[in-house]
Tab-separated table of C-alpha atoms and ligand atoms in Angstrom:
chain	number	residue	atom	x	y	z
A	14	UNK	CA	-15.977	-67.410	-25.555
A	15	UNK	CA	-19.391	-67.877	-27.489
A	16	UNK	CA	-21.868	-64.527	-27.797
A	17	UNK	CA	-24.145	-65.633	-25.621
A	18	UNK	CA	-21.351	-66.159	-23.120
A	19	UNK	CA	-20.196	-62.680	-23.285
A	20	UNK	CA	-23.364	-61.278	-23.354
A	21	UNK	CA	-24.051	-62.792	-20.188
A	22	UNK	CA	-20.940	-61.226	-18.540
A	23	UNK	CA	-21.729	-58.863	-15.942
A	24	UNK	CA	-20.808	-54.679	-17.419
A	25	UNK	CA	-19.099	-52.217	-15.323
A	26	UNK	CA	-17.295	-48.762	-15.952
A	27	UNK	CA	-13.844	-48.051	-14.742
A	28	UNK	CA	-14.405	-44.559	-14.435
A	29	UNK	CA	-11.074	-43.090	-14.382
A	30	UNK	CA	-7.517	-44.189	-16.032
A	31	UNK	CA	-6.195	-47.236	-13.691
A	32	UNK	CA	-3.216	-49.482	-14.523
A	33	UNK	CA	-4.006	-51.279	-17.829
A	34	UNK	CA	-3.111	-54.338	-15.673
A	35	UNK	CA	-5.901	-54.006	-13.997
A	36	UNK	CA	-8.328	-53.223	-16.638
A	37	UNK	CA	-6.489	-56.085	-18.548
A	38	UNK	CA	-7.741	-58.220	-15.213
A	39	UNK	CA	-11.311	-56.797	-15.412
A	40	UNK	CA	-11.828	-57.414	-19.175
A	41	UNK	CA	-11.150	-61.264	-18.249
A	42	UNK	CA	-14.264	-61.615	-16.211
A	43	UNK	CA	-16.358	-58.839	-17.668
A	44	UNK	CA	-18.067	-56.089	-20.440
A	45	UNK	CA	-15.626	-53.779	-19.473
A	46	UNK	CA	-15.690	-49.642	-20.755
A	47	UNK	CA	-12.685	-48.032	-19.390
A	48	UNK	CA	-11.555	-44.185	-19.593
A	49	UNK	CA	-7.752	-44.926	-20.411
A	50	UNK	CA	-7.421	-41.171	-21.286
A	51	UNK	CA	-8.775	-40.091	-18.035
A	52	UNK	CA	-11.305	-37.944	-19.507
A	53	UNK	CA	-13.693	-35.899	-17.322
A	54	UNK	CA	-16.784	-36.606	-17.659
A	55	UNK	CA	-19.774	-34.486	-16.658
A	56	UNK	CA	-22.326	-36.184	-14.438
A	57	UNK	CA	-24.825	-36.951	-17.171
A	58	UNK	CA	-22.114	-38.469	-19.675
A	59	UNK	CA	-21.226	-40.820	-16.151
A	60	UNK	CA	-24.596	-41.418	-15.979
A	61	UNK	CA	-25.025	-42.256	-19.449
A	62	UNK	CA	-22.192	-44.617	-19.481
A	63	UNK	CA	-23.637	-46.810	-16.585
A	64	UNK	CA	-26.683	-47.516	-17.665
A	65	UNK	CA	-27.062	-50.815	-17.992
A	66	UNK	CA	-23.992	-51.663	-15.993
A	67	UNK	CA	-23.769	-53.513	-12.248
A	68	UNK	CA	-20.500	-52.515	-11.338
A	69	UNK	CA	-18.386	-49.257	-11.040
A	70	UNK	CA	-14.523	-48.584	-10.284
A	71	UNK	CA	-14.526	-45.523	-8.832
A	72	UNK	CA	-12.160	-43.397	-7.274
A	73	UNK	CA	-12.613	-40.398	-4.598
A	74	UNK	CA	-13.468	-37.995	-7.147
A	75	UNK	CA	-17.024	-39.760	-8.153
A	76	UNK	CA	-19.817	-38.538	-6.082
A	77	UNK	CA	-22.163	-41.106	-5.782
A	78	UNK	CA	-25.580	-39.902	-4.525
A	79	UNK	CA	-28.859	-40.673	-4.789
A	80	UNK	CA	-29.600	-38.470	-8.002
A	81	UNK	CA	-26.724	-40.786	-9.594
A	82	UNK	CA	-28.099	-43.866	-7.881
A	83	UNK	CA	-31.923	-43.446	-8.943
A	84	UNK	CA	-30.764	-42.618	-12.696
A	85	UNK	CA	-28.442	-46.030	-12.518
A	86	UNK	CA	-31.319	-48.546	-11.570
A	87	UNK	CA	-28.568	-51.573	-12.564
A	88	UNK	CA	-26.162	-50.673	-10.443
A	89	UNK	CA	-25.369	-53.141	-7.518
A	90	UNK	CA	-21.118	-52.013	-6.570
A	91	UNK	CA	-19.324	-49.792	-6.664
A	92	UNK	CA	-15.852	-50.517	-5.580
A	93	UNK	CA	-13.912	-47.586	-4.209
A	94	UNK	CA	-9.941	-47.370	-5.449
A	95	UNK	CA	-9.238	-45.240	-1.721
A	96	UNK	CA	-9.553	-46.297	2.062
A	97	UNK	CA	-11.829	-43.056	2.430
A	98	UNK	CA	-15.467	-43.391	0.991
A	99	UNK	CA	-16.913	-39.480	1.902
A	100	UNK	CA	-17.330	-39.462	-2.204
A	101	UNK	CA	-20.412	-42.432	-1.479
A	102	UNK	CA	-23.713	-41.602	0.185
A	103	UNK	CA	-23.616	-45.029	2.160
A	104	UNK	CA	-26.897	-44.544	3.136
A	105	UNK	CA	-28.339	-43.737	-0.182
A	106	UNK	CA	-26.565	-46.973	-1.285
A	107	UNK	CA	-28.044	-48.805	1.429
A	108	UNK	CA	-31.332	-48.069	0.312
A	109	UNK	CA	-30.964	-48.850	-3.223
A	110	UNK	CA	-29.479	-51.775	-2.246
A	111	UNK	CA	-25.565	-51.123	-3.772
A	112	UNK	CA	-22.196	-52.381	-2.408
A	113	UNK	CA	-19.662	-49.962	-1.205
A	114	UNK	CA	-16.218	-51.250	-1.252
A	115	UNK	CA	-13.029	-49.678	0.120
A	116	UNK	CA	-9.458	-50.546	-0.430
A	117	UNK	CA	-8.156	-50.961	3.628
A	118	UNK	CA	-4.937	-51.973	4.921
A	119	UNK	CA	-3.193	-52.083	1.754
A	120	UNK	CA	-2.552	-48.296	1.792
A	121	UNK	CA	-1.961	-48.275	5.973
A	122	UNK	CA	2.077	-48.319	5.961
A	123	UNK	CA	3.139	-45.828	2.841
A	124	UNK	CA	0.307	-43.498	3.974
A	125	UNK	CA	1.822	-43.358	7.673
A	126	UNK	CA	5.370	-43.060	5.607
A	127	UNK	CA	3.862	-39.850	3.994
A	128	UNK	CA	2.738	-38.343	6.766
A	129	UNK	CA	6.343	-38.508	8.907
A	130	UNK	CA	7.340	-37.019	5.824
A	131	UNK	CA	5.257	-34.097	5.876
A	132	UNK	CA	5.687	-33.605	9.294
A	133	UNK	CA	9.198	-33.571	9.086
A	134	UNK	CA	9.167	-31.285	6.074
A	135	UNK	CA	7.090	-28.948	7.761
A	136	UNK	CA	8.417	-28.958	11.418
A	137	UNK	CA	11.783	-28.351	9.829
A	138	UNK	CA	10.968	-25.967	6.909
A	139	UNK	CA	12.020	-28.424	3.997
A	140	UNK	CA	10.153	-26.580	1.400
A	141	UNK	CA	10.476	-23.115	2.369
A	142	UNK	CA	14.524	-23.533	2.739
A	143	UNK	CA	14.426	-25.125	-0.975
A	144	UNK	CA	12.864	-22.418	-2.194
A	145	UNK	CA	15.278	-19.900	-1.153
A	146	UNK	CA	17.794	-21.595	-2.235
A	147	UNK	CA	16.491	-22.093	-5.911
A	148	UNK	CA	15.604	-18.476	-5.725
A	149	UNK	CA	19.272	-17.843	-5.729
A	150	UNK	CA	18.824	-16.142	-1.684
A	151	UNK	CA	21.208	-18.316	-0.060
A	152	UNK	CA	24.568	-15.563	0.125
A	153	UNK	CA	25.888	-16.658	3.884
A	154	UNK	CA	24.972	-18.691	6.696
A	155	UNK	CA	22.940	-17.566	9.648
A	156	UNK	CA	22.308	-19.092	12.931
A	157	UNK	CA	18.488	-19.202	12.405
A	158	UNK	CA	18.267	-19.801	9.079
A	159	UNK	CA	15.443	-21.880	8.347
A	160	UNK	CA	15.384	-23.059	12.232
A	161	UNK	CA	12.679	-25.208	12.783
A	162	UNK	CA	10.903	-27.534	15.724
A	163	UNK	CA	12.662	-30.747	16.660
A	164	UNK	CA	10.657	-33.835	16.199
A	165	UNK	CA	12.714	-36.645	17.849
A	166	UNK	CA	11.755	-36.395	21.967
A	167	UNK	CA	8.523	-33.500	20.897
A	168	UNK	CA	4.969	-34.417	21.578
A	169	UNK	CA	2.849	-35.778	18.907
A	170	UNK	CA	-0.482	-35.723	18.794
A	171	UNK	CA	-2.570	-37.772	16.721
A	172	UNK	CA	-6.266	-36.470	15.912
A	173	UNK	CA	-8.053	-40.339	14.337
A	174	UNK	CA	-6.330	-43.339	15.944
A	175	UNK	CA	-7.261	-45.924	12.968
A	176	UNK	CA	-4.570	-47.776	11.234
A	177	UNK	CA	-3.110	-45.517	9.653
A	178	UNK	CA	-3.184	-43.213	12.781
A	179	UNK	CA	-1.657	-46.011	14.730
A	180	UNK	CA	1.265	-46.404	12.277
A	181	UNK	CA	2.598	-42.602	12.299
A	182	UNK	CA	2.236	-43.122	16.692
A	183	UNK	CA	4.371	-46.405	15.607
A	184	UNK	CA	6.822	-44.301	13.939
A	185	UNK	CA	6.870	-41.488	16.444
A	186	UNK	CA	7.088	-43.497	19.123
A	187	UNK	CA	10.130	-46.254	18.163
A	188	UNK	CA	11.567	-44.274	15.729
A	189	UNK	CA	11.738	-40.701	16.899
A	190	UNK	CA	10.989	-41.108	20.827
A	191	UNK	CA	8.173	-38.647	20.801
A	192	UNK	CA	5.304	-38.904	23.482
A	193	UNK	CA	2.009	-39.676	21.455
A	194	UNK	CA	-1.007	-38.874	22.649
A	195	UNK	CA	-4.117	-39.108	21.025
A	196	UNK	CA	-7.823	-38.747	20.526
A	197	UNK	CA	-10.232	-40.912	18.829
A	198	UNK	CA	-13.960	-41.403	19.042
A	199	UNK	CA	-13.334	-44.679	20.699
A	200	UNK	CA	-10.694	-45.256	23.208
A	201	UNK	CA	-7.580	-48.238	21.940
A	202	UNK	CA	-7.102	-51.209	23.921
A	203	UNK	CA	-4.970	-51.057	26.987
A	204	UNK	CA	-2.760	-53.186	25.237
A	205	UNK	CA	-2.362	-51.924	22.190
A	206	UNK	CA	-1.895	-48.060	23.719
A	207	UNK	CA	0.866	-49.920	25.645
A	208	UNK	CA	2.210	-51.426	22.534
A	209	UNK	CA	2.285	-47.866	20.596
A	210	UNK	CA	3.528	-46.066	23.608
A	211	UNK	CA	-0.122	-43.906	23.218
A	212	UNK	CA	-1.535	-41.762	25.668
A	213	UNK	CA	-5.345	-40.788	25.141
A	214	UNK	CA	-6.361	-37.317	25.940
A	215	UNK	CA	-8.910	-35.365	25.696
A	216	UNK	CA	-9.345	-33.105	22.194
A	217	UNK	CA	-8.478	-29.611	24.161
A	218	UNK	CA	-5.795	-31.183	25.641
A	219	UNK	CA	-4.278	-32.981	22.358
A	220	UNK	CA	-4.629	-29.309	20.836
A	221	UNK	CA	-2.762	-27.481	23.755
A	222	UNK	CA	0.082	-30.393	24.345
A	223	UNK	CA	0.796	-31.215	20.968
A	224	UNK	CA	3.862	-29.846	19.672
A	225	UNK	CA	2.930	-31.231	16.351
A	226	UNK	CA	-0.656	-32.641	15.475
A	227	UNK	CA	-1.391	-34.827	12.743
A	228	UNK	CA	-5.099	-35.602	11.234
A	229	UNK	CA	-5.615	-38.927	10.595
A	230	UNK	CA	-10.149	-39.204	10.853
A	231	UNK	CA	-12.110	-39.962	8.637
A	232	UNK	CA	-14.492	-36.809	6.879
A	233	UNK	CA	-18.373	-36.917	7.595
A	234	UNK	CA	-20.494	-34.250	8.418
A	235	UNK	CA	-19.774	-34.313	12.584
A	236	UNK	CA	-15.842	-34.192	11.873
A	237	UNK	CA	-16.454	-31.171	9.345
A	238	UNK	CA	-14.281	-28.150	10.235
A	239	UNK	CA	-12.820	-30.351	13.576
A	240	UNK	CA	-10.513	-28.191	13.139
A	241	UNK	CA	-11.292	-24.147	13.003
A	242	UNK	CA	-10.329	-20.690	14.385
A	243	UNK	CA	-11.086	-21.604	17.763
A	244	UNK	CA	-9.355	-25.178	17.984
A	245	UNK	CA	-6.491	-23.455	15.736
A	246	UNK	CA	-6.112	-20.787	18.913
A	247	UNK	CA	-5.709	-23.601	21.420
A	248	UNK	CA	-2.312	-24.832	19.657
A	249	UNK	CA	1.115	-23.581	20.551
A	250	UNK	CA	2.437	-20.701	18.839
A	251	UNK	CA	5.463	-23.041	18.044
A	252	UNK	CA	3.401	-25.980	17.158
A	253	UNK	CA	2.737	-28.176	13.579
A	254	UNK	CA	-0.038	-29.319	12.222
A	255	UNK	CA	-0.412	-32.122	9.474
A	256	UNK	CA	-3.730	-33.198	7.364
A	257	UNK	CA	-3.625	-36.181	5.856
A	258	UNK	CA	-7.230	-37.105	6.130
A	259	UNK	CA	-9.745	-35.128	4.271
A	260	UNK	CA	-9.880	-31.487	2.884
A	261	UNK	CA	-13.068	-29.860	5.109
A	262	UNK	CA	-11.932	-31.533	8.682
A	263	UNK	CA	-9.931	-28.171	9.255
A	264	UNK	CA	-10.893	-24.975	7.888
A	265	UNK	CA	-8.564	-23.882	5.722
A	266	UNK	CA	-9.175	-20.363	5.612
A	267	UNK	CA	-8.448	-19.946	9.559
A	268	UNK	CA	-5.846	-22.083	9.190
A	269	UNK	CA	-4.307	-19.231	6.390
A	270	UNK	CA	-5.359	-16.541	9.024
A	271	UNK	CA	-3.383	-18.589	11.352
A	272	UNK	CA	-0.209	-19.370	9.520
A	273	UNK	CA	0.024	-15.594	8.339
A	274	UNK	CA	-0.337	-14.375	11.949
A	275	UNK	CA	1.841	-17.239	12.912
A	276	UNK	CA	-0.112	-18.037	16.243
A	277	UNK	CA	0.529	-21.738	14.831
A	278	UNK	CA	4.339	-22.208	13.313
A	279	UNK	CA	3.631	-24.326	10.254
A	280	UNK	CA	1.502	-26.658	8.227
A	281	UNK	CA	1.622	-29.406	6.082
A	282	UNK	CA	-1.299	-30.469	3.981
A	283	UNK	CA	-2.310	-33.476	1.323
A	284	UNK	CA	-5.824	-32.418	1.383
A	285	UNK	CA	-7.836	-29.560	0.929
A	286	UNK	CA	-11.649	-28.255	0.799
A	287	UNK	CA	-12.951	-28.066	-2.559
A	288	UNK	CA	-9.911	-29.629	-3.947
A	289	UNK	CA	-8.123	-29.744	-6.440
A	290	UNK	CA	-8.621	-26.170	-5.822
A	291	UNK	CA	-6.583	-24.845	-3.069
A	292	UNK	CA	-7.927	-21.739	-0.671
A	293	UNK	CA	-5.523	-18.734	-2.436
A	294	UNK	CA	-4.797	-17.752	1.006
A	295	UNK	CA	-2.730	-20.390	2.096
A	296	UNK	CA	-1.041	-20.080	-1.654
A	297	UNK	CA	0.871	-17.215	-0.387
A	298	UNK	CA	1.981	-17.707	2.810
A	299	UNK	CA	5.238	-19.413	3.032
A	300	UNK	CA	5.082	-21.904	6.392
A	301	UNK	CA	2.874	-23.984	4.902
A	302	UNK	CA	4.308	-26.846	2.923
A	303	UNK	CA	1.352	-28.323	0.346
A	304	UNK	CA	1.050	-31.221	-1.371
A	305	UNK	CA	-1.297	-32.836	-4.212
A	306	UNK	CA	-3.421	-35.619	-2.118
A	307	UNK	CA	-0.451	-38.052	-2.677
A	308	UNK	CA	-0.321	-39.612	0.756
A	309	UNK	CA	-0.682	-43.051	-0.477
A	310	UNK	CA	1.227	-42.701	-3.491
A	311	UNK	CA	3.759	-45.372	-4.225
A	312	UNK	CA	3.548	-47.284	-7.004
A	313	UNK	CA	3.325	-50.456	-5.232
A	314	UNK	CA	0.391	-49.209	-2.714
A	315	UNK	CA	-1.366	-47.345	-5.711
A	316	UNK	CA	-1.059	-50.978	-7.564
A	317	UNK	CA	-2.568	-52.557	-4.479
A	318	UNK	CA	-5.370	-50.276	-4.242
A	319	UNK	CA	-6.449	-50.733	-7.712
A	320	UNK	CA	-6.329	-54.482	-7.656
A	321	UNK	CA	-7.967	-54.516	-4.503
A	322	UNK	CA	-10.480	-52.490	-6.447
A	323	UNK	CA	-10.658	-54.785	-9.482
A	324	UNK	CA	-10.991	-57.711	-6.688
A	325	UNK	CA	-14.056	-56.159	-5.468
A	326	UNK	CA	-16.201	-56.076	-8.165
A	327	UNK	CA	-15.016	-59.679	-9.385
A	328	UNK	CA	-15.854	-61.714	-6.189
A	329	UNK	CA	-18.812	-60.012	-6.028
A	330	UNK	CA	-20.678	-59.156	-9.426
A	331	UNK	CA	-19.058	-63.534	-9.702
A	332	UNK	CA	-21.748	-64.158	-6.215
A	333	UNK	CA	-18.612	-64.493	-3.433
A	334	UNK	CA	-19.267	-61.833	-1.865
A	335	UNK	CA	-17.554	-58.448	-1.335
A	336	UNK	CA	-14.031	-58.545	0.525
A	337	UNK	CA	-13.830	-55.129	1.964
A	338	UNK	CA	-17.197	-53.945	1.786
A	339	UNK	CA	-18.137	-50.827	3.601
A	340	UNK	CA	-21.655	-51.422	4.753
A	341	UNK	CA	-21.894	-53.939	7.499
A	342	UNK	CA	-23.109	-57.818	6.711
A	343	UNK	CA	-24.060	-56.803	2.850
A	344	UNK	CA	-25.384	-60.257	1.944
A	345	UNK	CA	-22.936	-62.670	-0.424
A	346	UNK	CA	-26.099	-63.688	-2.237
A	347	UNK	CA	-26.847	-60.186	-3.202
A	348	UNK	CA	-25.121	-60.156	-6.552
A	349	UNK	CA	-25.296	-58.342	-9.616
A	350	UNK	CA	-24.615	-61.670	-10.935
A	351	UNK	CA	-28.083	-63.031	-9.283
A	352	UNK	CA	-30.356	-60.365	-9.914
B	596	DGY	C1	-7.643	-42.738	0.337
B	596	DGY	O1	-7.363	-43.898	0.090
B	596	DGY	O2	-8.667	-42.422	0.950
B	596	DGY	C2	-6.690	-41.706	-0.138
B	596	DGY	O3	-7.011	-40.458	0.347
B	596	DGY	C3	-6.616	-41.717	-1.652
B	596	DGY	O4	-7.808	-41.212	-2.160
């Protein structure tokens, strides 16, 4: 390719280390600068680096905002390497007329794999058993030890019926015979409840009938803390509770209070407020079984995510338009390419 032609190409910022596939895939359509050591950089180096640039990869971690968007006058997409986008101000991004993109679907199934997992690890003490038994604690057998809550034939409640909410009721459901009910902003289809075996409920009664209740909605400023002291004291004393969705949606230092006073059994969590940081409290009390936001974590579905990504920012910074864009009807004309 002549100079001129590569000066012409569209340049975007991979902001954290991806598959080299994938920024192998990216450096065939544009001026790509990648961060293959995963470096962290403070907001003004980010800010520094996309000037001059139409496109970003980004993953949950980048906070854009409208400081960042004002500073990057160039920018027209960023493309989003998650299904959750609470890292974007959409509306700031509306207004300076940038692309949010998502990566849907693609994550739906492993994520709802995950989160049977976790709820099976917590309801029956996986960790917490594994533990002991590294500690060297395990002398004799007891008829307690470790007992947990059943999950096959238990009630499962589902807080966020979206896709991926819809595939752990799936699972419950067909695999496990549990009763599912659920609540959702929007009521399901007849037929589709009917399909997943769903019942919908109201939220104070998915919080008293659960027996174990997993978080599947998305994080915005009306589903912050969804879940505190007071929804936390409507559960069962022998009940679960799983977050797979976003740290902030419960309150994790009631949920601490409420694991160490045990009016909830146990807790299994991906996600956490402030993370990577973790509330000490819940650090050192033992029914809670934590993991590092891994939920969609094979290496198939992470590879999906990232291409879907990568896909992104080439049909659209090439003028075809975004494929999973986030705002509605963003206009196919509105390139980076055409401006
Ligand atoms: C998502 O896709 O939103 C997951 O939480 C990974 O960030």
């Amino acid at each position: 390719m002549s100079d001129a032609a590569t000066s012409q190409r569209p340049r975007i910022l991979v902001t954290r280390a991806v598959f080299p596939e994938v920024v192998a895939k990216l450096e065939r359509h544009f001026e790509v600068e990648s961060n293959p050591d995963d470096a962290d950089w403070s907001r003004d180096e980010l800010i520094a680096r996309l000037q001059g640039r139409q496109g970003a990869f980004t993953t949950g971690s980048v906070k854009v905002d409208e400081a960042l968007l004002a500073a990057c006058p160039d920018l027209r997409i960023c493309a989003n390497m998650a299904v959750g986008y609470n890292n974007f101000d959409i509306d700031a991004m509306t207004r300076h007329g940038v692309v949010a993109t998502n990566t849907p679907d693609v994550l739906t199934e492993t994520t709802a794999d995950f989160g049977f997992a976790l709820l099976m690890a917590t309801a029956r003490r996986l960790t917490e058993s594994e533990h002991y038994l590294r500690r060297g604690e395990w002398k004799k057998w007891s008829y307690d030890m470790f007992a947990g809550a059943d999950i096959h034939g238990a009630t499962l409640g589902i807080l966020g019926m979206g896709r991926i909410g819809q595939g752990i009721a799936r699972r419950g459901a067909l695999g496990f015979g549990m009763k599912v009910i659920y609540h959702n902003r929007s009521r399901l289809p007849a037929d589709v409840e009917a399909e997943l075996g769903a019942r919908y409920v109201g939220k104070d009664e998915l919080l008293a009938q659960a027996d174990h209740l997993v978080l599947v909605l998305p994080y915005s400023a009306s589903s912050h803390h969804a879940i505190g002291a007071a929804e936390l004291a409507r559960m069962k004393p022998t009940a679960t509770l799983v977050n797979l969705a976003r740290g902030g949606i419960v309150d994790d230092a009631a949920l601490a209070e409420a694991l160490r006073a045990r009016t909830i059994a146990a807790a299994g969590l991906d996600v956490f407020e402030g993370e990577p940081s973790v509330h000490p409290a819940l650090l050192t009390v033992p029914n809670v079984v934590l993991t590092p936001h891994i939920a969609s974590a094979s290496i198939p579905t992470r590879r999906a995510m990232a291409d879907l990504a990568a896909d992104n920012l080439i049909s659209f910074l090439e003028g075809r338009g975004a494929l999973t864009p986030v705002q509605p009807n963003p206009s196919p004309a509105d390139t980076g390419a055409a401006r």
